PDB file of C-alpha atoms in Angstrom:
ATOM      1  CA  MET A   1      30.874 -36.598  17.190  1.00  0.00           C
ATOM      2  CA  GLU A   2      27.990 -35.493  18.967  1.00  0.00           C
ATOM      3  CA  LYS A   3      29.543 -34.481  22.409  1.00  0.00           C
ATOM      4  CA  LYS A   4      32.917 -32.636  20.094  1.00  0.00           C
ATOM      5  CA  LEU A   5      29.992 -30.605  19.226  1.00  0.00           C
ATOM      6  CA  ALA A   6      28.458 -29.817  22.342  1.00  0.00           C
ATOM      7  CA  ALA A   7      31.449 -29.244  23.528  1.00  0.00           C
ATOM      8  CA  TRP A   8      32.875 -26.871  20.998  1.00  0.00           C
ATOM      9  CA  GLY A   9      29.535 -24.451  22.537  1.00  0.00           C
ATOM     10  CA  TYR A  10      26.864 -26.114  19.055  1.00  0.00           C
ATOM     11  CA  GLU A  11      23.970 -27.198  20.163  1.00  0.00           C
ATOM     12  CA  VAL A  12      23.164 -30.464  18.196  1.00  0.00           C
ATOM     13  CA  VAL A  13      19.763 -31.735  16.557  1.00  0.00           C
ATOM     14  CA  VAL A  14      21.025 -35.495  16.021  1.00  0.00           C
ATOM     15  CA  ALA A  15      18.715 -37.088  12.860  1.00  0.00           C
ATOM     16  CA  GLU A  16      18.876 -41.082  12.791  1.00  0.00           C
ATOM     17  CA  ASN A  17      18.619 -40.649   8.583  1.00  0.00           C
ATOM     18  CA  GLY A  18      17.761 -39.108   6.220  1.00  0.00           C
ATOM     19  CA  ASN A  19      13.590 -38.354   5.977  1.00  0.00           C
ATOM     20  CA  ALA A  20      14.631 -37.536   9.183  1.00  0.00           C
ATOM     21  CA  ALA A  21      17.539 -34.765   8.230  1.00  0.00           C
ATOM     22  CA  LEU A  22      15.169 -33.559   5.758  1.00  0.00           C
ATOM     23  CA  GLN A  23      12.030 -33.018   8.107  1.00  0.00           C
ATOM     24  CA  ILE A  24      14.697 -31.227  10.774  1.00  0.00           C
ATOM     25  CA  LEU A  25      16.103 -29.000   7.372  1.00  0.00           C
ATOM     26  CA  GLN A  26      12.372 -28.159   5.430  1.00  0.00           C
ATOM     27  CA  SER A  27      11.062 -27.397   9.363  1.00  0.00           C
ATOM     28  CA  ASP A  28       9.580 -24.007  10.716  1.00  0.00           C
ATOM     29  CA  ASP A  29      13.382 -22.761  12.052  1.00  0.00           C
ATOM     30  CA  PRO A  30      16.130 -25.252  10.371  1.00  0.00           C
ATOM     31  CA  PRO A  31      19.533 -25.428  11.960  1.00  0.00           C
ATOM     32  CA  ARG A  32      22.014 -22.448  10.020  1.00  0.00           C
ATOM     33  CA  LEU A  33      24.662 -25.440   9.803  1.00  0.00           C
ATOM     34  CA  ALA A  34      24.327 -29.045   9.444  1.00  0.00           C
ATOM     35  CA  LEU A  35      26.483 -32.204   8.751  1.00  0.00           C
ATOM     36  CA  LEU A  36      25.376 -34.626   6.438  1.00  0.00           C
ATOM     37  CA  ASP A  37      26.487 -38.200   6.125  1.00  0.00           C
ATOM     38  CA  TRP A  38      26.238 -39.223   2.280  1.00  0.00           C
ATOM     39  CA  ILE A  39      25.587 -42.559   2.807  1.00  0.00           C
ATOM     40  CA  MET A  40      22.558 -43.038   5.298  1.00  0.00           C
ATOM     41  CA  PRO A  41      19.336 -45.199   5.958  1.00  0.00           C
ATOM     42  CA  ASP A  42      16.008 -44.595   3.505  1.00  0.00           C
ATOM     43  CA  LEU A  43      17.419 -40.693   1.808  1.00  0.00           C
ATOM     44  CA  GLU A  44      21.185 -40.503   1.538  1.00  0.00           C
ATOM     45  CA  GLY A  45      22.474 -36.991   2.558  1.00  0.00           C
ATOM     46  CA  VAL A  46      23.126 -36.365  -1.221  1.00  0.00           C
ATOM     47  CA  GLU A  47      19.342 -35.966  -1.855  1.00  0.00           C
ATOM     48  CA  VAL A  48      18.793 -34.349   0.636  1.00  0.00           C
ATOM     49  CA  CYS A  49      20.838 -31.383  -0.078  1.00  0.00           C
ATOM     50  CA  ARG A  50      19.338 -31.186  -3.190  1.00  0.00           C
ATOM     51  CA  ILE A  51      16.003 -31.282  -2.153  1.00  0.00           C
ATOM     52  CA  VAL A  52      17.257 -28.576   0.170  1.00  0.00           C
ATOM     53  CA  ARG A  53      18.111 -26.850  -1.969  1.00  0.00           C
ATOM     54  CA  ARG A  54      16.345 -27.688  -4.938  1.00  0.00           C
ATOM     55  CA  LYS A  55      13.195 -25.450  -1.980  1.00  0.00           C
ATOM     56  CA  LYS A  56      15.524 -22.208  -2.389  1.00  0.00           C
ATOM     57  CA  GLU A  57      14.063 -21.034   1.473  1.00  0.00           C
ATOM     58  CA  GLU A  58      15.755 -18.545   3.264  1.00  0.00           C
ATOM     59  CA  PRO A  59      16.979 -18.137   5.990  1.00  0.00           C
ATOM     60  CA  TYR A  60      20.315 -20.749   3.849  1.00  0.00           C
ATOM     61  CA  THR A  61      21.475 -23.664   5.440  1.00  0.00           C
ATOM     62  CA  TYR A  62      25.231 -24.145   4.777  1.00  0.00           C
ATOM     63  CA  ILE A  63      25.548 -28.503   4.471  1.00  0.00           C
ATOM     64  CA  ILE A  64      28.942 -30.167   4.495  1.00  0.00           C
ATOM     65  CA  LEU A  65      28.872 -32.996   3.199  1.00  0.00           C
ATOM     66  CA  LEU A  66      30.905 -36.227   5.651  1.00  0.00           C
ATOM     67  CA  THR A  67      32.192 -38.783   2.471  1.00  0.00           C
ATOM     68  CA  SER A  68      34.212 -41.812   2.801  1.00  0.00           C
ATOM     69  CA  LEU A  69      33.737 -41.624  -1.259  1.00  0.00           C
ATOM     70  CA  GLN A  70      36.558 -39.897  -2.933  1.00  0.00           C
ATOM     71  CA  ARG A  71      36.848 -40.112  -6.144  1.00  0.00           C
ATOM     72  CA  ASP A  72      36.656 -36.172  -7.532  1.00  0.00           C
ATOM     73  CA  GLN A  73      33.550 -37.014  -9.687  1.00  0.00           C
ATOM     74  CA  ASP A  74      31.848 -37.783  -6.621  1.00  0.00           C
ATOM     75  CA  ILE A  75      32.933 -34.746  -4.793  1.00  0.00           C
ATOM     76  CA  ILE A  76      31.531 -32.742  -7.575  1.00  0.00           C
ATOM     77  CA  THR A  77      28.909 -34.730  -6.960  1.00  0.00           C
ATOM     78  CA  GLY A  78      28.159 -33.873  -3.976  1.00  0.00           C
ATOM     79  CA  MET A  79      28.564 -29.565  -4.785  1.00  0.00           C
ATOM     80  CA  GLU A  80      26.503 -29.876  -7.916  1.00  0.00           C
ATOM     81  CA  ALA A  81      23.688 -31.095  -4.857  1.00  0.00           C
ATOM     82  CA  GLY A  82      24.239 -27.804  -3.603  1.00  0.00           C
ATOM     83  CA  ALA A  83      26.811 -29.017  -0.219  1.00  0.00           C
ATOM     84  CA  ASP A  84      28.649 -25.893   0.571  1.00  0.00           C
ATOM     85  CA  ASP A  85      31.978 -27.993   0.985  1.00  0.00           C
ATOM     86  CA  TYR A  86      33.455 -31.935   2.379  1.00  0.00           C
ATOM     87  CA  ILE A  87      35.074 -33.596   4.847  1.00  0.00           C
ATOM     88  CA  THR A  88      36.638 -37.137   3.062  1.00  0.00           C
ATOM     89  CA  LYS A  89      36.668 -40.138   5.455  1.00  0.00           C
ATOM     90  CA  PRO A  90      38.148 -40.669   8.152  1.00  0.00           C
ATOM     91  CA  PHE A  91      38.988 -37.624   9.256  1.00  0.00           C
ATOM     92  CA  LYS A  92      40.456 -35.522  12.211  1.00  0.00           C
ATOM     93  CA  HIS A  93      38.501 -33.344  14.238  1.00  0.00           C
ATOM     94  CA  HIS A  94      40.444 -30.163  14.442  1.00  0.00           C
ATOM     95  CA  GLU A  95      39.863 -30.057  10.368  1.00  0.00           C
ATOM     96  CA  LEU A  96      35.398 -30.411  11.540  1.00  0.00           C
ATOM     97  CA  ARG A  97      36.245 -27.896  13.899  1.00  0.00           C
ATOM     98  CA  LEU A  98      37.523 -24.951  11.279  1.00  0.00           C
ATOM     99  CA  ARG A  99      35.848 -26.435   8.700  1.00  0.00           C
ATOM    100  CA  LEU A 100      32.599 -25.242  10.859  1.00  0.00           C
ATOM    101  CA  ARG A 101      33.745 -22.152  12.256  1.00  0.00           C
ATOM    102  CA  ALA A 102      33.490 -21.070   8.480  1.00  0.00           C
ATOM    103  CA  GLY A 103      30.459 -22.024   7.598  1.00  0.00           C
ATOM    104  CA  ARG A 104      30.046 -19.829  10.481  1.00  0.00           C
ATOM    105  CA  ARG A 105      31.202 -17.762   9.354  1.00  0.00           C
ATOM    106  CA  ILE A 106      29.416 -16.957   6.016  1.00  0.00           C
ATOM    107  CA  ILE A 107      26.040 -17.723   7.943  1.00  0.00           C
ATOM    108  CA  GLU A 108      27.121 -14.959   9.778  1.00  0.00           C
ATOM    109  CA  LEU A 109      27.720 -12.605   6.661  1.00  0.00           C
ATOM    110  CA  GLN A 110      24.495 -13.787   5.532  1.00  0.00           C
ATOM    111  CA  ASN A 111      22.705 -12.619   8.443  1.00  0.00           C
ATOM    112  CA  GLU A 112      24.229  -8.837   7.211  1.00  0.00           C
ATOM    113  CA  LEU A 113      23.960  -8.467   3.742  1.00  0.00           C
ATOM    114  CA  LEU A 114      20.352 -10.006   4.605  1.00  0.00           C
ATOM    115  CA  THR A 115      19.623  -7.227   7.767  1.00  0.00           C
ATOM    116  CA  ALA A 116      20.878  -4.746   5.590  1.00  0.00           C
ATOM    117  CA  ARG A 117      18.483  -5.762   1.957  1.00  0.00           C
ATOM    118  CA  ASP A 118      16.031  -5.419   4.117  1.00  0.00           C
ATOM    119  CA  MET A 119      16.709  -2.000   5.081  1.00  0.00           C
ATOM    120  CA  PHE A 120      17.383  -0.859   1.448  1.00  0.00           C
ATOM    121  CA  ARG A 121      13.944  -2.647  -0.075  1.00  0.00           C
ATOM    122  CA  THR A 122      12.488  -0.327   3.444  1.00  0.00           C
ATOM    123  CA  LYS A 123      14.119   2.250   2.180  1.00  0.00           C
ATOM    124  CA  ALA A 124      12.863   1.227  -1.519  1.00  0.00           C
ATOM    125  CA  SER A 125       9.227   1.043  -0.860  1.00  0.00           C
ATOM    126  CA  ARG A 126       8.757   3.993   2.451  1.00  0.00           C
ATOM    127  CA  ASP A 127       8.342   7.218   2.447  1.00  0.00           C
ATOM    128  CA  TYR A 128      10.990   8.926   4.624  1.00  0.00           C
ATOM    129  CA  LEU A 129       8.969  10.989   6.922  1.00  0.00           C
ATOM    130  CA  THR A 130       5.856   8.460   7.839  1.00  0.00           C
ATOM    131  CA  GLY A 131       7.084   5.207   7.497  1.00  0.00           C
ATOM    132  CA  LEU A 132       4.034   4.905   5.117  1.00  0.00           C
ATOM    133  CA  TRP A 133       4.419   3.040   1.724  1.00  0.00           C
ATOM    134  CA  ASN A 134       5.480   5.210  -1.090  1.00  0.00           C
ATOM    135  CA  HIS A 135       4.146   7.261  -3.781  1.00  0.00           C
ATOM    136  CA  GLY A 136       5.884   4.096  -6.329  1.00  0.00           C
ATOM    137  CA  GLU A 137       4.441   1.750  -4.448  1.00  0.00           C
ATOM    138  CA  ILE A 138       0.936   2.454  -2.766  1.00  0.00           C
ATOM    139  CA  VAL A 139       0.295   2.387  -6.866  1.00  0.00           C
ATOM    140  CA  GLU A 140       1.667  -0.758  -7.271  1.00  0.00           C
ATOM    141  CA  ILE A 141      -0.117  -2.087  -4.550  1.00  0.00           C
ATOM    142  CA  LEU A 142      -3.284  -0.543  -5.832  1.00  0.00           C
ATOM    143  CA  THR A 143      -2.187  -2.312  -9.353  1.00  0.00           C
ATOM    144  CA  ARG A 144      -2.150  -5.531  -7.069  1.00  0.00           C
ATOM    145  CA  GLU A 145      -5.364  -4.937  -5.421  1.00  0.00           C
ATOM    146  CA  LEU A 146      -7.863  -4.437  -8.680  1.00  0.00           C
ATOM    147  CA  SER A 147      -6.094  -7.529 -10.130  1.00  0.00           C
ATOM    148  CA  ARG A 148      -6.809  -9.515  -7.447  1.00  0.00           C
ATOM    149  CA  ALA A 149     -10.355  -8.002  -7.589  1.00  0.00           C
ATOM    150  CA  LYS A 150     -11.622  -8.629 -11.296  1.00  0.00           C
ATOM    151  CA  ARG A 151      -9.721 -12.474 -10.505  1.00  0.00           C
ATOM    152  CA  GLU A 152     -12.396 -12.219  -7.483  1.00  0.00           C
ATOM    153  CA  SER A 153     -14.857 -10.347  -9.347  1.00  0.00           C
ATOM    154  CA  SER A 154     -14.445  -8.129  -5.843  1.00  0.00           C
ATOM    155  CA  CYS A 155     -14.082  -4.481  -5.563  1.00  0.00           C
ATOM    156  CA  VAL A 156     -11.778  -2.279  -4.306  1.00  0.00           C
ATOM    157  CA  ALA A 157     -12.631   0.664  -2.346  1.00  0.00           C
ATOM    158  CA  VAL A 158     -10.342   4.183  -2.323  1.00  0.00           C
ATOM    159  CA  ILE A 159      -9.498   6.881  -0.141  1.00  0.00           C
ATOM    160  CA  MET A 160      -7.685  10.033  -1.195  1.00  0.00           C
ATOM    161  CA  ALA A 161      -7.065  11.995   2.025  1.00  0.00           C
ATOM    162  CA  ASP A 162      -5.714  15.771   2.011  1.00  0.00           C
ATOM    163  CA  ILE A 163      -4.533  18.192   5.538  1.00  0.00           C
ATOM    164  CA  ASP A 164      -7.217  21.264   5.554  1.00  0.00           C
ATOM    165  CA  LEU A 165      -4.980  23.897   4.759  1.00  0.00           C
ATOM    166  CA  PHE A 166      -0.681  22.645   5.455  1.00  0.00           C
ATOM    167  CA  LYS A 167       0.490  25.040   3.556  1.00  0.00           C
ATOM    168  CA  LYS A 168      -0.207  28.112   5.920  1.00  0.00           C
ATOM    169  CA  ILE A 169       0.224  25.913   8.523  1.00  0.00           C
ATOM    170  CA  ASN A 170       4.018  25.360   6.969  1.00  0.00           C
ATOM    171  CA  ASP A 171       3.732  29.457   6.968  1.00  0.00           C
ATOM    172  CA  THR A 172       2.270  29.985   9.852  1.00  0.00           C
ATOM    173  CA  HIS A 173       3.991  27.669  11.771  1.00  0.00           C
ATOM    174  CA  GLY A 174       7.141  26.506   9.775  1.00  0.00           C
ATOM    175  CA  HIS A 175       8.210  23.188   7.790  1.00  0.00           C
ATOM    176  CA  LEU A 176       9.627  20.817  11.006  1.00  0.00           C
ATOM    177  CA  ALA A 177       6.146  22.064  13.358  1.00  0.00           C
ATOM    178  CA  GLY A 178       4.060  20.526   9.405  1.00  0.00           C
ATOM    179  CA  ASP A 179       7.008  18.051   9.273  1.00  0.00           C
ATOM    180  CA  VAL A 180       5.123  17.121  13.595  1.00  0.00           C
ATOM    181  CA  VAL A 181       1.376  17.705  12.200  1.00  0.00           C
ATOM    182  CA  LEU A 182       2.399  14.906   8.688  1.00  0.00           C
ATOM    183  CA  ARG A 183       3.576  12.105  11.061  1.00  0.00           C
ATOM    184  CA  SER A 184       0.794  12.499  13.313  1.00  0.00           C
ATOM    185  CA  ALA A 185      -1.903  12.634  11.158  1.00  0.00           C
ATOM    186  CA  ALA A 186      -0.018   9.011  10.092  1.00  0.00           C
ATOM    187  CA  ARG A 187      -0.018   7.511  12.191  1.00  0.00           C
ATOM    188  CA  LYS A 188      -3.617   7.863  13.226  1.00  0.00           C
ATOM    189  CA  MET A 189      -4.906   6.798  10.315  1.00  0.00           C
ATOM    190  CA  HIS A 190      -1.871   3.980  10.111  1.00  0.00           C
ATOM    191  CA  SER A 191      -3.842   2.709  13.741  1.00  0.00           C
ATOM    192  CA  MET A 192      -7.272   2.205  12.040  1.00  0.00           C
ATOM    193  CA  MET A 193      -6.471   0.184   9.122  1.00  0.00           C
ATOM    194  CA  ARG A 194      -6.997  -3.497   8.977  1.00  0.00           C
ATOM    195  CA  SER A 195      -4.414  -6.048   8.559  1.00  0.00           C
ATOM    196  CA  TYR A 196      -4.953  -6.587   4.800  1.00  0.00           C
ATOM    197  CA  ASP A 197      -5.666  -2.894   4.145  1.00  0.00           C
ATOM    198  CA  PHE A 198      -3.151  -0.449   3.303  1.00  0.00           C
ATOM    199  CA  ILE A 199      -2.228   3.338   3.273  1.00  0.00           C
ATOM    200  CA  GLY A 200       0.325   5.451   1.710  1.00  0.00           C
ATOM    201  CA  ARG A 201       2.146   8.711   1.262  1.00  0.00           C
ATOM    202  CA  TYR A 202       0.925  10.279  -2.321  1.00  0.00           C
ATOM    203  CA  GLY A 203       2.079  13.206  -2.358  1.00  0.00           C
ATOM    204  CA  GLY A 204       3.060  15.947   0.222  1.00  0.00           C
ATOM    205  CA  GLU A 205       0.298  16.430   2.363  1.00  0.00           C
ATOM    206  CA  GLU A 206      -1.766  13.763   0.663  1.00  0.00           C
ATOM    207  CA  PHE A 207      -2.159   9.905   1.485  1.00  0.00           C
ATOM    208  CA  LEU A 208      -4.101   7.253  -1.007  1.00  0.00           C
ATOM    209  CA  VAL A 209      -6.687   4.861   1.608  1.00  0.00           C
ATOM    210  CA  ILE A 210      -7.021   0.647  -0.141  1.00  0.00           C
ATOM    211  CA  LEU A 211      -9.493  -1.275   1.104  1.00  0.00           C
ATOM    212  CA  PRO A 212      -9.401  -4.383  -0.338  1.00  0.00           C
ATOM    213  CA  GLU A 213     -13.218  -6.125  -0.263  1.00  0.00           C
ATOM    214  CA  CYS A 214     -15.090  -3.291   0.251  1.00  0.00           C
ATOM    215  CA  ASN A 215     -18.360  -0.879  -1.530  1.00  0.00           C
ATOM    216  CA  LEU A 216     -18.470   2.417  -1.774  1.00  0.00           C
ATOM    217  CA  GLU A 217     -21.628   2.744   1.406  1.00  0.00           C
ATOM    218  CA  TYR A 218     -18.468   0.542   3.679  1.00  0.00           C
ATOM    219  CA  ALA A 219     -15.338   2.901   2.368  1.00  0.00           C
ATOM    220  CA  TYR A 220     -17.220   6.350   2.518  1.00  0.00           C
ATOM    221  CA  ALA A 221     -18.432   5.655   6.740  1.00  0.00           C
ATOM    222  CA  PHE A 222     -14.238   4.705   7.332  1.00  0.00           C
ATOM    223  CA  ALA A 223     -13.219   7.887   5.664  1.00  0.00           C
ATOM    224  CA  GLU A 224     -16.260   9.700   7.764  1.00  0.00           C
ATOM    225  CA  ARG A 225     -14.010   7.698  10.485  1.00  0.00           C
ATOM    226  CA  LEU A 226     -11.218   8.960   9.583  1.00  0.00           C
ATOM    227  CA  ARG A 227     -12.005  11.995   9.436  1.00  0.00           C
ATOM    228  CA  LEU A 228     -13.531  12.909  13.006  1.00  0.00           C
ATOM    229  CA  SER A 229     -10.852  10.927  14.454  1.00  0.00           C
ATOM    230  CA  VAL A 230      -7.155  12.329  13.244  1.00  0.00           C
ATOM    231  CA  GLY A 231      -9.864  16.272  13.165  1.00  0.00           C
ATOM    232  CA  CYS A 232     -10.348  15.101  17.772  1.00  0.00           C
ATOM    233  CA  ASP A 233      -7.760  16.255  18.578  1.00  0.00           C
ATOM    234  CA  SER A 234      -4.802  18.984  18.731  1.00  0.00           C
ATOM    235  CA  ILE A 235      -1.543  18.360  17.468  1.00  0.00           C
ATOM    236  CA  ASP A 236       1.375  18.790  19.464  1.00  0.00           C
ATOM    237  CA  THR A 237       4.368  20.503  17.716  1.00  0.00           C
ATOM    238  CA  PRO A 238       7.723  22.012  19.281  1.00  0.00           C
ATOM    239  CA  GLU A 239       5.566  25.357  17.299  1.00  0.00           C
ATOM    240  CA  GLY A 240       2.880  24.563  20.011  1.00  0.00           C
ATOM    241  CA  VAL A 241      -0.939  23.075  19.512  1.00  0.00           C
ATOM    242  CA  ILE A 242      -1.868  22.232  16.140  1.00  0.00           C
ATOM    243  CA  PRO A 243      -5.746  22.219  15.158  1.00  0.00           C
ATOM    244  CA  ILE A 244      -6.427  20.894  11.605  1.00  0.00           C
ATOM    245  CA  THR A 245      -8.665  18.538   9.891  1.00  0.00           C
ATOM    246  CA  LEU A 246      -8.988  17.240   6.467  1.00  0.00           C
ATOM    247  CA  SER A 247     -10.768  16.540   3.663  1.00  0.00           C
ATOM    248  CA  PHE A 248     -11.472  12.909   1.692  1.00  0.00           C
ATOM    249  CA  GLY A 249     -12.459  11.905  -1.487  1.00  0.00           C
ATOM    250  CA  VAL A 250     -14.037   8.013  -2.023  1.00  0.00           C
ATOM    251  CA  ALA A 251     -14.837   5.992  -4.674  1.00  0.00           C
ATOM    252  CA  ALA A 252     -14.392   2.257  -5.941  1.00  0.00           C
ATOM    253  CA  SER A 253     -13.954  -0.252  -8.678  1.00  0.00           C
ATOM    254  CA  GLY A 254     -17.800  -2.038  -8.986  1.00  0.00           C
ATOM    255  CA  ASN A 255     -18.115   1.713 -11.178  1.00  0.00           C
ATOM    256  CA  THR A 256     -18.222   0.185 -14.685  1.00  0.00           C
ATOM    257  CA  GLN A 257     -16.186   3.468 -15.393  1.00  0.00           C
ATOM    258  CA  LEU A 258     -13.655   2.764 -12.721  1.00  0.00           C
ATOM    259  CA  GLN A 259     -11.197  -0.479 -13.372  1.00  0.00           C
ATOM    260  CA  ASP A 260      -8.178   0.962 -13.503  1.00  0.00           C
ATOM    261  CA  VAL A 261      -6.102   2.768 -11.497  1.00  0.00           C
ATOM    262  CA  TYR A 262      -5.606   6.013 -12.691  1.00  0.00           C
ATOM    263  CA  SER A 263      -9.279   6.383 -13.486  1.00  0.00           C
ATOM    264  CA  LEU A 264     -10.064   4.939  -9.781  1.00  0.00           C
ATOM    265  CA  VAL A 265      -7.898   7.205  -7.983  1.00  0.00           C
ATOM    266  CA  ASN A 266      -8.359  10.311 -10.252  1.00  0.00           C
ATOM    267  CA  ALA A 267     -12.392   9.604  -9.395  1.00  0.00           C
ATOM    268  CA  ALA A 268     -10.962   9.894  -5.653  1.00  0.00           C
ATOM    269  CA  ASP A 269      -8.746  13.115  -6.582  1.00  0.00           C
ATOM    270  CA  LYS A 270     -12.123  14.467  -7.960  1.00  0.00           C
ATOM    271  CA  ALA A 271     -13.885  14.120  -5.116  1.00  0.00           C
ATOM    272  CA  LEU A 272     -11.752  15.359  -2.738  1.00  0.00           C
ATOM    273  CA  TYR A 273     -11.186  18.648  -4.769  1.00  0.00           C
ATOM    274  CA  ARG A 274     -15.207  19.118  -4.272  1.00  0.00           C
ATOM    275  CA  ALA A 275     -15.084  18.572  -0.684  1.00  0.00           C
ATOM    276  CA  LYS A 276     -12.204  21.319  -0.640  1.00  0.00           C
ATOM    277  CA  GLU A 277     -14.973  23.223  -3.087  1.00  0.00           C
ATOM    278  CA  ASN A 278     -17.537  22.482  -0.247  1.00  0.00           C
ATOM    279  CA  GLY A 279     -15.994  24.024   2.322  1.00  0.00           C
ATOM    280  CA  ARG A 280     -13.229  21.188   3.472  1.00  0.00           C
ATOM    281  CA  ASN A 281     -13.406  18.642   6.706  1.00  0.00           C
ATOM    282  CA  ARG A 282     -15.447  17.048   4.806  1.00  0.00           C
ATOM    283  CA  VAL A 283     -15.759  13.743   2.752  1.00  0.00           C
ATOM    284  CA  GLU A 284     -17.367  13.532  -0.897  1.00  0.00           C
ATOM    285  CA  VAL A 285     -17.800  10.302  -2.832  1.00  0.00           C
ATOM    286  CA  ALA A 286     -17.916   9.308  -6.554  1.00  0.00           C
ATOM    287  CA  PRO A 287     -20.507   8.480  -8.411  1.00  0.00           C
ATOM    288  CA  PHE A 288     -21.297   4.467  -7.932  1.00  0.00           C
ATOM    289  CA  ASP A 289     -24.041   3.905 -11.222  1.00  0.00           C
ATOM    290  CA  GLY A 290     -26.218   6.191  -9.505  1.00  0.00           C
ATOM    291  CA  ALA A 291     -25.777   4.390  -6.122  1.00  0.00           C
ATOM    292  CA  MET A 292     -24.183   7.381  -4.276  1.00  0.00           C
ATOM    293  CA  THR A 293     -23.288  10.970  -5.392  1.00  0.00           C
TER     294      THR A 293
END
């Protein structure tokens, strides 16, 4: 059978018993098609099938059971264990080849469905213009991070960032140039994040940055780095070079009054408006039990 499968173009991995088959099927890169004999040493094929299906892992492995058992009840048992198909022995090689071809087609269709699912997930959670998390997703991420911080008695800091005088940019240079400015600012800020930080487009020209396990002092320093990095270079657009600056508001969950999403974001938003009122292109922080003002 190994020679036949190789001749049909399959890359074959042989398992000498049920335990070896299970290890292969639970590896990081399992075969997408599996032929399991029902009766094997150590662990029967139908039990291997049950264990694999119990995990419900992706990518899916299409399993064909080979068996000399021909009673209807045996066939039902095999299919209920999670087998996708079965062949009773003795069988003809062309029949096996056709069954494998059908299995491969199903795997190809599943791959297409998984690709489409991932694409729709991305569209549902990402901002179409900047590629950052969208409003709903970044708020949901903050909700999860706050819950985790409470369990671990740690802190979460947030930064509200806003492009200064963005309406003037749109009015002067046009909305297409404004889109380039938004994408460029988003890309620059995203490039400065740690692997476990988050940034999303909160709305319009506003961005929300989430910094897990960060206190107010660190978040303030990080916001300053963002401000200097984004504002140090003008942005080249189809309508010409446009200089930009950003204003920032910072808050942290360690404050006894800032323990939920609304109060934390609201505090950062108020700090952002103070930055606007105090001349823009600056960082302001929400009060932190008197530690910083």
